[in-house]
């Protein structure tokens, strides 16, 4: 009995000793990596992960902010650094970081007009409603949902192959918010929501924006997951020196970033190893420099690798050093979905949305199938944003689709400049669902040297697949230059007021065909020069048939596709016309990718009429930019037209182009196919172009036998 206390004491001492690290023993090291925000500079994280992955460094936990959150999340769910690199270097970031609708999904009635608007505002109760961000983030949300599809059943991020946490900022309280659970795509959208640029994300009852505001380097967050050795990768911008603070913009920018920078210094102190890639001469917005950013990440990681390996050799067990990490790698695969819930379909019935989605349940659905379905609904332009989540209970899974509806009334605006017509401003009011689903009223007003307006109404009955009715009224004011050879001898102005009714396949995605009736009043007045044409006022009534096909992947600098338009018009007295003529026009453009960077261009233009003379607005014209290179606009005019164009388009840098085109053609009094080359004029052009957020920027140099050099500058989409 007396020896009992001694036995207890010995046991306690043994337990205490066994719990202490003895000589030669080490506690288990849990490695965490914290990836900072930094916009495009966050691509450097991929290079760091590539080096660590190749060295066999076992990562136990990941935290990320903004772009660091995106890269970290992809790595945590099983994407290799090489797979992430392929994604970011091949993505069209200009499209991803906008709310741009894929052109292939637009109905034909809107395809030619859609790109020309630079932006829009909603009209609520007759006043302009300002958004909470320039973009809603539809395309980035769709991308994130597709890329995280493999983890769609996991809502607790500690259950991912590598436990993960993202950091966002509660814009209402100013506090950082670690996000350890939920829908992964939604969480990533929140941590990337740059204030003012992208609308905030509502999540967990909070209004969340980019985590970089409060914790750009989330070292504390990866420590909270359980990491006891923290690698911090910081791609943030350092503060400017006194010598660099030379303008009020520098001072303002420094003051905005000061709080975040001091927070980053504090987080750096929590790291055991800091990797800071060289970010000189690279900016937050350099998404086209992904390869260079990844390379700099690799270089920075390799410099720190010896220090990291030396520590791990002393502190990691042999078993962990040689074990296969991330044994549970998720793969993209189809998921069985039993049902669907729609939220937010008020103006448009759920039946129409379900029809546009084209999904049947229960069914196996893939990530790509969901992306196509969401894009189809988004192309209706009825919604700001469409997101989805997969929810599960027991053995059942269902799809929850959330639709954030637009106000049906929009005010849109556009701008265009070219050397001939100078600046043009475009204002548009669009009202959707004005008489029910699939109805649109649109009013365009062009302010330039000549004012124009177009009012259009589209309607597609639900029982008629793709069939639509268009009513149109317009006023067009146009200047026509009259040439004798290369000398402009006169200038006439036309005022045209008209109305048009058209019935055809307006809502098809690639093909439009149909017939219409047009009545217009044409007033021709001489502005300057000799009276080559009589000043007239006439009524022209026409029956028309239109056939149009459009599969161009882009409006400006397309890489592939075909654009074909043929229109036949018949003006006769029996339907109210004072002029009689039959007129057929044809315009065919093809774009064929030859290599990854080179596209072949071909164009055929033809025009035919039975009349000896046509009203000035209905004649055929050649000359000017994108009509006939080497000649001035409208320099060649007549009643019949024949022209061919061949060219090459080279993308020298991302969205930067060089084009070379040669054309041959002429206008004639009578239609005749003749191999005599003397009947045709030729011209050549060399152009420089760029795709910008404001539309295409193009500068062309043109030459022909008639003109040694012509230049043309064009900014923005034409209208």
XYZ file of C-alpha atoms in Angstrom:
719
model
C 0.000 0.000 0.000
C 2.884 2.391 0.868
C 4.521 1.860 -2.543
C 1.392 2.918 -4.487
C 2.157 6.659 -4.586
C 5.661 5.935 -5.953
C 4.245 3.893 -8.826
C 1.843 6.679 -9.697
C 4.651 9.221 -9.635
C 6.891 7.097 -11.912
C 4.084 6.620 -14.399
C 3.396 10.360 -14.529
C 7.093 11.129 -15.072
C 7.332 8.566 -17.895
C 4.302 10.063 -19.597
C 5.691 13.566 -19.308
C 9.084 12.535 -20.645
C 7.574 10.650 -23.561
C 5.626 13.750 -24.519
C 8.709 15.940 -24.688
C 10.951 16.109 -27.768
C 14.073 14.171 -26.786
C 17.431 14.387 -28.485
C 16.987 13.040 -32.006
C 13.194 13.313 -31.889
C 11.206 15.961 -33.816
C 7.612 17.055 -33.666
C 5.611 16.432 -36.824
C 6.048 19.344 -39.225
C 2.914 20.569 -40.949
C 3.808 22.755 -43.928
C 1.445 25.518 -44.934
C 1.772 27.891 -47.868
C 0.171 31.341 -47.954
C -0.355 32.847 -51.420
C -0.860 36.603 -51.640
C -3.103 38.642 -53.875
C -1.787 40.805 -56.674
C -3.965 40.471 -59.757
C -2.092 39.026 -62.711
C 1.095 39.022 -60.629
C -0.471 36.118 -58.757
C 0.448 33.919 -61.727
C 3.931 33.818 -60.158
C 2.454 31.477 -57.516
C 2.191 28.817 -60.222
C 5.947 28.956 -60.760
C 6.567 28.641 -57.018
C 4.245 25.633 -56.730
C 5.904 24.064 -59.769
C 9.338 24.192 -58.087
C 8.009 22.889 -54.758
C 6.082 20.137 -56.524
C 9.111 19.004 -58.525
C 11.234 18.996 -55.346
C 8.684 16.783 -53.596
C 7.912 19.329 -50.872
C 4.798 18.067 -49.041
C 2.180 20.821 -48.647
C -0.307 20.159 -45.839
C -2.358 23.382 -45.899
C -2.973 26.259 -48.319
C -4.347 29.757 -47.806
C -4.884 32.332 -50.519
C -6.126 35.825 -51.169
C -7.540 37.037 -54.487
C -5.491 35.501 -57.331
C -3.518 33.594 -54.710
C -6.819 32.099 -53.602
C -7.619 30.974 -57.137
C -4.212 29.334 -57.690
C -4.225 27.814 -54.207
C -7.730 26.411 -54.558
C -6.966 24.792 -57.899
C -3.833 23.185 -56.433
C -5.740 22.021 -53.362
C -8.350 20.149 -55.418
C -5.839 18.276 -57.514
C -4.739 20.436 -60.448
C -1.015 20.161 -61.084
C 1.036 23.358 -61.538
C 1.405 22.424 -65.225
C -2.381 22.202 -65.624
C -2.899 25.570 -63.916
C -0.177 27.081 -66.116
C -1.881 25.815 -69.262
C -5.165 27.347 -68.108
C -3.863 30.849 -67.357
C -1.657 31.071 -70.453
C -4.399 30.043 -72.888
C -7.397 31.861 -71.415
C -8.762 34.975 -73.106
C -8.567 37.094 -69.964
C -10.057 40.120 -71.690
C -13.271 38.129 -72.124
C -13.107 36.361 -68.754
C -12.774 39.630 -66.842
C -15.823 41.137 -68.522
C -19.478 40.209 -68.762
C -19.131 39.697 -72.512
C -21.520 37.168 -74.029
C -19.966 34.597 -76.402
C -20.747 35.905 -79.890
C -21.772 32.464 -81.118
C -24.723 32.490 -78.691
C -26.192 35.841 -79.721
C -29.326 35.772 -81.871
C -28.757 36.997 -85.422
C -30.977 40.023 -84.874
C -28.520 41.380 -82.290
C -25.198 39.950 -83.463
C -24.115 42.902 -85.603
C -25.159 45.515 -83.049
C -24.118 44.003 -79.745
C -20.400 44.858 -79.721
C -20.803 48.505 -80.610
C -22.031 49.446 -77.126
C -19.251 50.264 -74.674
C -21.416 50.025 -71.582
C -24.889 50.288 -70.151
C -26.912 51.553 -67.209
C -30.181 50.249 -65.893
C -33.132 52.608 -65.893
C -35.172 52.255 -62.721
C -38.225 54.466 -62.277
C -36.981 56.671 -65.093
C -33.564 57.381 -63.562
C -30.124 55.908 -64.190
C -29.137 53.296 -61.611
C -25.395 53.116 -60.930
C -24.013 49.608 -60.335
C -21.897 48.522 -57.353
C -19.162 47.452 -59.757
C -18.200 47.937 -63.379
C -18.695 44.236 -64.076
C -20.930 41.650 -62.437
C -18.354 38.913 -62.900
C -20.512 36.502 -64.891
C -17.725 35.029 -66.992
C -15.293 34.628 -64.100
C -18.048 32.993 -62.033
C -18.823 30.536 -64.839
C -15.118 29.736 -65.248
C -14.662 29.164 -61.508
C -17.715 26.907 -61.379
C -16.381 24.798 -64.247
C -12.852 24.555 -62.854
C -14.044 23.589 -59.346
C -16.643 21.104 -60.606
C -14.489 18.214 -59.349
C -15.070 19.486 -55.787
C -18.774 20.269 -56.192
C -19.807 17.833 -53.448
C -17.357 19.241 -50.865
C -18.469 22.212 -48.781
C -16.000 21.775 -45.905
C -12.616 22.804 -47.305
C -10.774 20.786 -44.640
C -11.951 17.718 -46.575
C -10.200 18.774 -49.784
C -7.067 16.812 -50.774
C -5.130 19.729 -49.279
C -7.150 21.714 -46.692
C -7.719 25.250 -47.947
C -8.899 28.656 -46.752
C -9.539 31.829 -48.772
C -9.636 35.320 -47.309
C -12.120 38.045 -48.244
C -12.982 41.437 -46.757
C -16.309 42.410 -45.211
C -16.749 45.812 -46.826
C -19.334 46.821 -44.206
C -17.104 46.199 -41.161
C -13.638 46.404 -42.703
C -12.630 43.058 -41.203
C -10.977 40.129 -42.924
C -13.160 37.035 -43.304
C -11.547 33.587 -43.561
C -13.700 31.339 -45.757
C -13.261 27.672 -44.864
C -16.535 26.280 -46.161
C -19.287 26.786 -48.706
C -19.417 26.576 -52.470
C -15.792 26.821 -53.595
C -16.532 28.793 -56.786
C -18.573 31.363 -54.841
C -15.832 31.695 -52.225
C -13.218 32.341 -54.925
C -15.482 34.917 -56.566
C -15.658 36.699 -53.190
C -11.910 36.803 -52.553
C -11.350 38.185 -56.089
C -14.032 40.906 -55.993
C -11.888 43.999 -56.559
C -13.916 46.960 -55.221
C -15.511 49.152 -57.902
C -14.232 46.907 -60.693
C -16.301 43.865 -59.695
C -19.543 43.796 -57.729
C -19.287 42.516 -54.125
C -20.299 38.940 -53.341
C -23.041 38.324 -50.800
C -21.964 35.342 -48.695
C -22.633 34.215 -45.129
C -24.758 37.304 -44.578
C -21.858 39.608 -45.436
C -20.989 41.833 -48.395
C -17.555 40.554 -49.367
C -14.840 42.058 -51.557
C -11.189 41.316 -52.346
C -9.310 39.987 -49.317
C -6.231 41.942 -50.315
C -7.685 45.046 -48.677
C -7.311 43.625 -45.164
C -4.979 40.605 -45.444
C -3.148 40.308 -48.704
C -0.755 37.650 -47.350
C -2.884 35.204 -45.303
C -0.168 33.649 -43.112
C -2.270 33.706 -39.944
C -5.064 31.867 -41.727
C -2.892 28.948 -42.839
C -1.479 28.793 -39.318
C -5.015 28.534 -37.963
C -5.553 25.510 -40.210
C -2.759 23.717 -38.350
C 0.457 24.646 -40.145
C 3.554 25.014 -37.963
C 5.964 25.817 -40.796
C 4.682 28.573 -43.066
C 5.918 29.470 -46.530
C 4.685 32.911 -47.557
C 4.659 33.869 -51.240
C 4.277 37.635 -51.585
C 3.735 39.193 -55.016
C 2.371 42.460 -53.654
C 3.740 45.825 -54.705
C 6.287 47.451 -52.394
C 5.824 51.036 -51.266
C 7.369 53.764 -53.396
C 10.521 55.464 -52.163
C 10.746 59.208 -51.512
C 12.364 59.641 -54.917
C 9.461 57.840 -56.600
C 6.714 59.897 -54.927
C 6.724 62.704 -57.486
C 3.045 63.278 -58.392
C -0.270 63.584 -56.585
C -1.295 60.278 -58.193
C 1.749 58.592 -56.602
C 0.826 60.070 -53.217
C -2.828 59.038 -53.522
C -1.941 55.495 -54.600
C 0.589 55.145 -51.770
C -1.925 56.314 -49.172
C -4.508 53.782 -50.400
C -2.030 50.896 -50.207
C -0.389 51.899 -46.927
C -2.726 49.992 -44.595
C -2.579 46.815 -46.656
C 1.214 47.006 -46.883
C 1.670 47.330 -43.112
C -0.670 44.370 -42.636
C 1.474 42.378 -45.083
C 4.639 43.181 -43.100
C 2.922 41.823 -39.995
C 1.914 38.652 -41.862
C 5.428 38.215 -43.247
C 6.724 38.062 -39.681
C 4.509 35.022 -39.114
C 6.196 33.153 -41.982
C 9.178 30.853 -41.553
C 10.180 31.352 -45.188
C 9.201 34.218 -47.495
C 9.418 33.915 -51.280
C 9.081 37.291 -53.006
C 9.333 37.042 -56.818
C 10.753 40.028 -58.676
C 7.752 42.012 -59.926
C 9.654 44.910 -61.499
C 8.176 46.199 -64.773
C 5.078 44.027 -64.294
C 1.674 45.284 -63.239
C -1.503 44.097 -61.586
C -3.208 44.050 -64.996
C -0.536 42.222 -67.048
C -2.671 39.150 -67.749
C -0.976 38.707 -71.116
C 2.391 38.256 -69.365
C 1.443 34.991 -67.651
C 4.455 33.047 -68.967
C 6.922 35.681 -67.727
C 5.221 35.896 -64.319
C 5.328 32.112 -63.881
C 9.012 32.127 -64.822
C 9.776 34.752 -62.177
C 7.950 32.670 -59.596
C 10.133 29.683 -60.489
C 13.315 31.758 -60.236
C 12.387 33.107 -56.803
C 11.455 29.654 -55.482
C 14.702 28.081 -56.713
C 16.713 30.705 -54.801
C 14.938 29.771 -51.560
C 14.832 26.029 -52.202
C 18.208 25.151 -50.555
C 17.147 26.887 -47.337
C 13.816 25.064 -47.348
C 15.334 21.654 -48.082
C 17.955 22.080 -45.345
C 15.228 22.716 -42.785
C 13.054 19.846 -43.954
C 15.914 17.330 -43.926
C 16.446 18.075 -40.236
C 12.820 18.216 -39.197
C 10.730 15.963 -41.440
C 10.516 12.262 -40.843
C 11.889 10.030 -43.569
C 8.421 8.570 -43.956
C 6.883 11.946 -44.780
C 9.727 12.945 -47.065
C 9.229 9.853 -49.204
C 5.455 9.429 -48.928
C 3.118 10.264 -51.782
C 1.340 13.493 -50.968
C -2.159 14.320 -52.180
C -3.127 10.688 -52.629
C -6.765 11.741 -52.878
C -6.677 13.784 -56.093
C -10.090 14.766 -57.372
C -10.896 14.338 -61.056
C -13.353 16.065 -63.338
C -16.216 13.724 -64.090
C -19.930 13.769 -64.702
C -22.165 13.926 -61.660
C -25.606 12.433 -61.383
C -28.074 15.267 -60.726
C -31.584 14.277 -59.671
C -33.443 17.590 -59.914
C -33.154 21.371 -60.308
C -34.316 24.426 -58.370
C -34.579 27.831 -60.110
C -34.364 31.042 -58.102
C -34.990 34.505 -59.549
C -36.961 33.785 -62.754
C -39.749 36.336 -62.431
C -40.079 38.339 -65.673
C -39.255 35.307 -67.758
C -41.117 32.150 -66.870
C -39.304 29.157 -65.456
C -40.465 27.168 -68.463
C -38.513 29.435 -70.856
C -35.377 29.277 -68.703
C -35.602 25.494 -68.492
C -35.964 25.351 -72.272
C -32.845 27.492 -72.764
C -30.866 25.413 -70.251
C -31.714 22.251 -72.166
C -31.080 19.963 -69.170
C -33.046 16.857 -68.283
C -33.252 15.234 -64.839
C -32.272 12.846 -63.425
C -29.159 12.741 -65.572
C -25.363 12.665 -65.532
C -24.053 16.187 -66.181
C -20.485 17.367 -66.819
C -18.845 20.694 -66.020
C -18.659 21.660 -69.689
C -22.343 20.821 -70.210
C -23.236 23.145 -67.331
C -21.076 25.953 -68.746
C -22.805 25.726 -72.124
C -26.234 25.667 -70.452
C -25.493 28.736 -68.305
C -24.097 30.625 -71.308
C -27.247 29.906 -73.319
C -29.449 31.474 -70.655
C -27.053 34.388 -70.131
C -27.093 35.145 -73.866
C -30.770 36.095 -73.515
C -29.419 39.312 -71.889
C -32.208 39.147 -69.323
C -29.880 38.501 -66.393
C -26.923 40.222 -64.761
C -25.582 37.019 -63.413
C -26.394 33.310 -63.393
C -24.640 31.013 -60.944
C -25.226 27.495 -59.747
C -24.405 25.213 -56.847
C -24.790 21.479 -56.389
C -26.368 20.489 -53.099
C -26.692 17.021 -51.656
C -28.561 15.230 -48.928
C -28.182 11.527 -48.313
C -27.849 9.979 -51.772
C -29.696 12.724 -53.674
C -28.080 15.673 -55.508
C -29.843 18.667 -56.939
C -28.831 21.733 -58.915
C -29.656 25.157 -57.492
C -29.499 27.849 -60.182
C -29.624 31.470 -59.030
C -30.654 34.112 -61.564
C -30.012 37.787 -60.857
C -32.407 39.537 -63.176
C -31.697 42.762 -65.029
C -34.127 45.598 -65.075
C -35.750 45.274 -68.525
C -34.937 48.929 -69.340
C -31.361 49.813 -70.308
C -29.511 52.918 -71.466
C -26.454 52.026 -73.569
C -23.748 54.128 -75.181
C -20.999 53.803 -77.768
C -18.245 55.768 -79.479
C -16.537 55.526 -82.847
C -13.944 57.585 -84.669
C -12.592 57.275 -88.188
C -10.540 59.532 -90.418
C -13.385 60.271 -92.831
C -16.395 60.849 -90.594
C -14.612 62.016 -87.404
C -16.251 61.225 -84.058
C -19.643 59.594 -83.617
C -21.574 59.059 -80.399
C -24.274 56.451 -80.008
C -27.021 56.362 -77.386
C -29.481 53.520 -77.112
C -32.533 52.694 -75.054
C -33.510 49.039 -74.924
C -36.616 47.638 -73.263
C -36.926 43.871 -73.067
C -40.085 41.849 -72.527
C -42.098 44.926 -73.449
C -44.958 42.810 -74.796
C -43.974 39.509 -73.207
C -41.001 37.137 -73.263
C -38.776 37.314 -76.364
C -39.807 40.859 -77.223
C -37.372 43.772 -77.526
C -37.794 47.474 -78.276
C -34.625 49.359 -79.205
C -34.042 53.028 -80.051
C -30.654 54.197 -81.400
C -29.629 57.848 -81.670
C -26.374 58.714 -83.457
C -24.867 62.129 -82.833
C -22.311 63.133 -85.448
C -22.023 65.542 -88.358
C -25.217 63.832 -89.577
C -27.792 62.741 -87.000
C -29.521 59.389 -87.410
C -32.014 57.352 -85.450
C -33.371 53.812 -85.680
C -36.335 52.404 -83.780
C -36.834 48.633 -83.833
C -39.219 46.161 -82.276
C -38.568 42.416 -82.252
C -41.003 39.753 -81.218
C -40.711 35.965 -81.293
C -43.871 33.980 -80.531
C -43.174 31.058 -78.205
C -44.897 28.618 -80.545
C -42.622 29.519 -83.488
C -39.115 28.108 -83.103
C -36.626 30.941 -83.907
C -39.222 32.725 -86.074
C -39.498 36.438 -85.375
C -41.178 39.650 -86.486
C -39.261 42.922 -86.771
C -40.813 46.364 -87.176
C -38.482 49.250 -87.921
C -38.677 53.006 -88.419
C -35.648 55.140 -89.214
C -34.188 58.449 -90.299
C -30.787 58.349 -92.016
C -28.803 61.376 -93.106
C -25.862 60.578 -95.373
C -23.257 62.417 -97.434
C -22.328 61.079 -100.899
C -19.136 62.207 -102.618
C -19.266 62.217 -106.430
C -15.999 61.520 -108.257
C -14.750 61.950 -111.795
C -11.678 59.758 -111.791
C -9.817 60.650 -108.605
C -11.308 64.163 -108.415
C -14.300 64.859 -106.215
C -16.612 67.004 -108.335
C -19.703 67.245 -106.162
C -21.251 66.301 -102.864
C -24.870 65.394 -102.277
C -26.762 64.831 -99.081
C -29.636 62.418 -98.636
C -32.390 62.442 -96.038
C -34.152 59.092 -95.838
C -37.188 58.369 -93.675
C -38.497 54.846 -93.825
C -40.376 51.971 -92.243
C -39.783 48.262 -92.600
C -41.528 45.031 -91.674
C -39.597 41.752 -91.739
C -40.600 38.190 -90.922
C -37.871 35.583 -90.601
C -35.490 33.574 -88.424
C -34.351 36.547 -86.335
C -33.630 34.519 -83.222
C -31.527 31.799 -84.807
C -27.881 31.827 -83.656
C -26.155 31.618 -87.067
C -28.697 31.817 -89.880
C -31.207 34.525 -90.710
C -33.569 34.226 -93.628
C -36.847 35.924 -94.327
C -38.814 38.431 -96.367
C -39.949 41.972 -95.810
C -41.613 45.113 -97.129
C -39.964 48.524 -96.981
C -41.329 52.005 -97.670
C -39.083 55.034 -97.596
C -39.026 58.668 -98.667
C -35.741 59.857 -100.147
C -34.776 63.529 -100.383
C -31.591 64.247 -102.408
C -30.023 67.716 -102.214
C -26.782 69.044 -103.671
C -24.349 70.253 -101.026
C -21.443 71.464 -103.183
C -20.124 71.136 -106.761
C -21.714 70.451 -110.124
C -25.310 69.198 -110.398
C -24.366 65.703 -111.579
C -27.587 64.339 -110.119
C -30.957 66.014 -109.962
C -32.250 67.150 -106.605
C -35.213 64.849 -106.092
C -37.778 63.733 -103.579
C -39.124 60.247 -104.218
C -41.056 57.410 -102.655
C -39.476 53.965 -102.892
C -41.344 50.804 -101.923
C -39.552 47.453 -102.017
C -40.125 43.789 -101.401
C -36.997 42.046 -100.167
C -35.574 38.642 -99.384
C -32.613 38.278 -97.020
C -30.251 35.357 -96.474
C -27.537 35.840 -93.871
C -25.109 33.457 -92.165
C -22.640 34.455 -89.452
C -20.238 32.131 -87.631
C -17.405 34.609 -86.931
C -15.916 33.985 -83.502
C -15.350 37.736 -83.035
C -16.542 40.937 -84.662
C -13.061 42.485 -84.761
C -10.009 40.490 -85.832
C -11.840 37.154 -86.118
C -9.738 34.006 -86.156
C -12.260 31.771 -87.857
C -15.744 31.721 -89.287
C -17.864 32.857 -92.202
C -19.993 35.944 -92.717
C -22.364 35.792 -95.677
C -25.115 38.255 -96.564
C -27.267 38.266 -99.684
C -30.232 40.542 -100.253
C -32.580 40.798 -103.218
C -34.906 43.807 -103.536
C -37.733 44.510 -105.957
C -39.177 48.017 -106.266
C -42.290 48.257 -108.459
C -45.181 50.674 -108.856
C -47.761 48.019 -107.914
C -46.639 48.204 -104.276
C -46.400 52.001 -104.164
C -42.939 52.799 -105.524
C -42.183 55.756 -107.797
C -38.891 54.106 -108.847
C -38.666 50.642 -110.318
C -35.632 48.400 -110.064
C -34.424 44.952 -109.133
C -31.263 44.890 -107.041
C -29.245 41.955 -105.662
C -26.179 42.253 -103.446
C -23.828 39.624 -102.063
C -21.012 39.893 -99.529
C -19.019 36.833 -98.438
C -16.170 36.931 -95.900
C -14.254 33.869 -94.733
C -11.614 33.606 -92.006
C -9.474 30.466 -91.967
C -6.817 29.789 -89.295
C -3.590 28.767 -91.044
C -1.402 28.534 -87.940
C -1.916 29.436 -84.292
C -1.113 33.075 -85.079
C -1.946 33.456 -88.785
C -5.425 33.725 -90.312
C -6.231 33.735 -94.008
C -8.822 36.265 -95.225
C -11.019 36.078 -98.300
C -13.864 38.338 -99.424
C -16.194 38.334 -102.418
C -18.460 41.313 -103.162
C -20.995 41.376 -105.966
C -23.902 43.594 -106.940
C -26.387 43.356 -109.784
C -29.345 45.385 -111.003
C -31.638 45.508 -114.020
C -31.980 49.283 -113.868
C -29.902 51.736 -115.886
C -29.892 54.071 -112.902
C -30.447 53.662 -109.192
C -31.351 56.218 -106.529
C -28.185 57.530 -104.916
C -28.621 55.599 -101.603
C -29.110 52.318 -103.490
C -26.126 52.424 -105.832
C -23.112 50.165 -105.318
C -19.957 51.765 -103.930
C -16.322 50.722 -103.641
C -13.543 52.538 -101.799
C -12.465 53.258 -98.275
C -11.671 51.214 -95.199
C -13.109 47.671 -95.212
C -14.674 48.290 -98.616
C -11.937 48.564 -101.230
C -8.377 49.453 -100.253
C -6.359 51.958 -102.272
C -9.359 54.171 -103.110
C -11.258 56.862 -101.253
C -14.664 56.159 -99.794
C -17.353 56.082 -102.534
C -14.745 56.828 -105.196
C -16.138 54.062 -107.402
C -19.936 54.106 -107.835
C -22.246 52.325 -110.255
C -25.124 49.943 -110.834
C -23.128 46.689 -110.895
C -20.219 45.609 -108.730
C -17.511 42.923 -108.744
C -14.644 42.707 -106.221
C -12.302 40.162 -104.634
C -10.044 40.552 -101.585
C -7.303 38.267 -100.248
C -5.301 38.838 -97.101
C -3.410 37.579 -94.068
C -3.822 38.499 -90.414
C -0.897 37.919 -88.027
C -1.277 38.139 -84.247
C 2.212 39.322 -83.291
C 1.351 39.704 -79.591
C -1.790 38.917 -77.634
C -4.549 41.046 -79.239
C -2.006 42.928 -81.404
C -2.283 42.378 -85.158
C -0.651 43.077 -88.507
C -2.819 42.679 -91.608
C -1.942 42.699 -95.302
C -4.679 42.688 -97.946
C -4.890 42.996 -101.714
C -8.114 43.621 -103.611
C -9.240 43.817 -107.221
C -12.590 44.999 -108.546
C -14.693 47.717 -110.134
C -18.232 48.974 -110.697
C -19.904 48.771 -114.104
C -22.963 49.959 -116.002
C -23.751 46.396 -117.074
C -22.974 43.045 -115.468
C -20.298 41.110 -117.319
C -17.739 38.469 -116.314
C -14.524 39.308 -118.148
C -10.959 38.083 -117.650
C -9.531 41.315 -119.027
C -7.609 42.635 -116.020
C -7.646 46.159 -117.434
C -11.347 46.355 -116.497
C -10.456 46.054 -112.810
C -8.707 48.302 -110.319
C -6.352 46.894 -107.696
C -5.242 48.114 -104.298
C -3.121 47.024 -101.363
C -3.235 47.748 -97.631
C -0.968 47.179 -94.655
C -2.571 47.586 -91.259
C -1.725 47.648 -87.566
C -4.484 46.793 -85.133
C -5.247 46.052 -81.506
C -8.248 44.741 -79.624
C -8.883 47.108 -76.706
C -11.632 47.449 -74.076
C -12.956 50.339 -76.197
C -13.167 48.278 -79.360
C -10.716 47.736 -82.214
C -7.969 50.252 -82.927
C -6.759 50.112 -86.529
C -4.332 52.125 -88.643
C -4.072 51.253 -92.338
C -1.744 52.394 -95.101
C -3.184 51.906 -98.600
C -1.860 52.252 -102.111
C -2.999 51.795 -105.719
C -2.154 53.053 -109.192
C -4.537 55.948 -108.619
C -3.328 56.913 -105.121
C 0.278 56.523 -103.991
C -0.660 56.597 -100.304
C -3.891 56.777 -98.336
C -4.085 56.481 -94.554
C -6.995 55.592 -92.337
C -7.469 55.529 -88.567
C -10.387 53.769 -86.916
C -11.185 53.565 -83.184
C -14.101 51.568 -81.810
C -16.757 49.396 -83.406
C -18.486 50.865 -86.432
C -22.136 51.864 -86.378
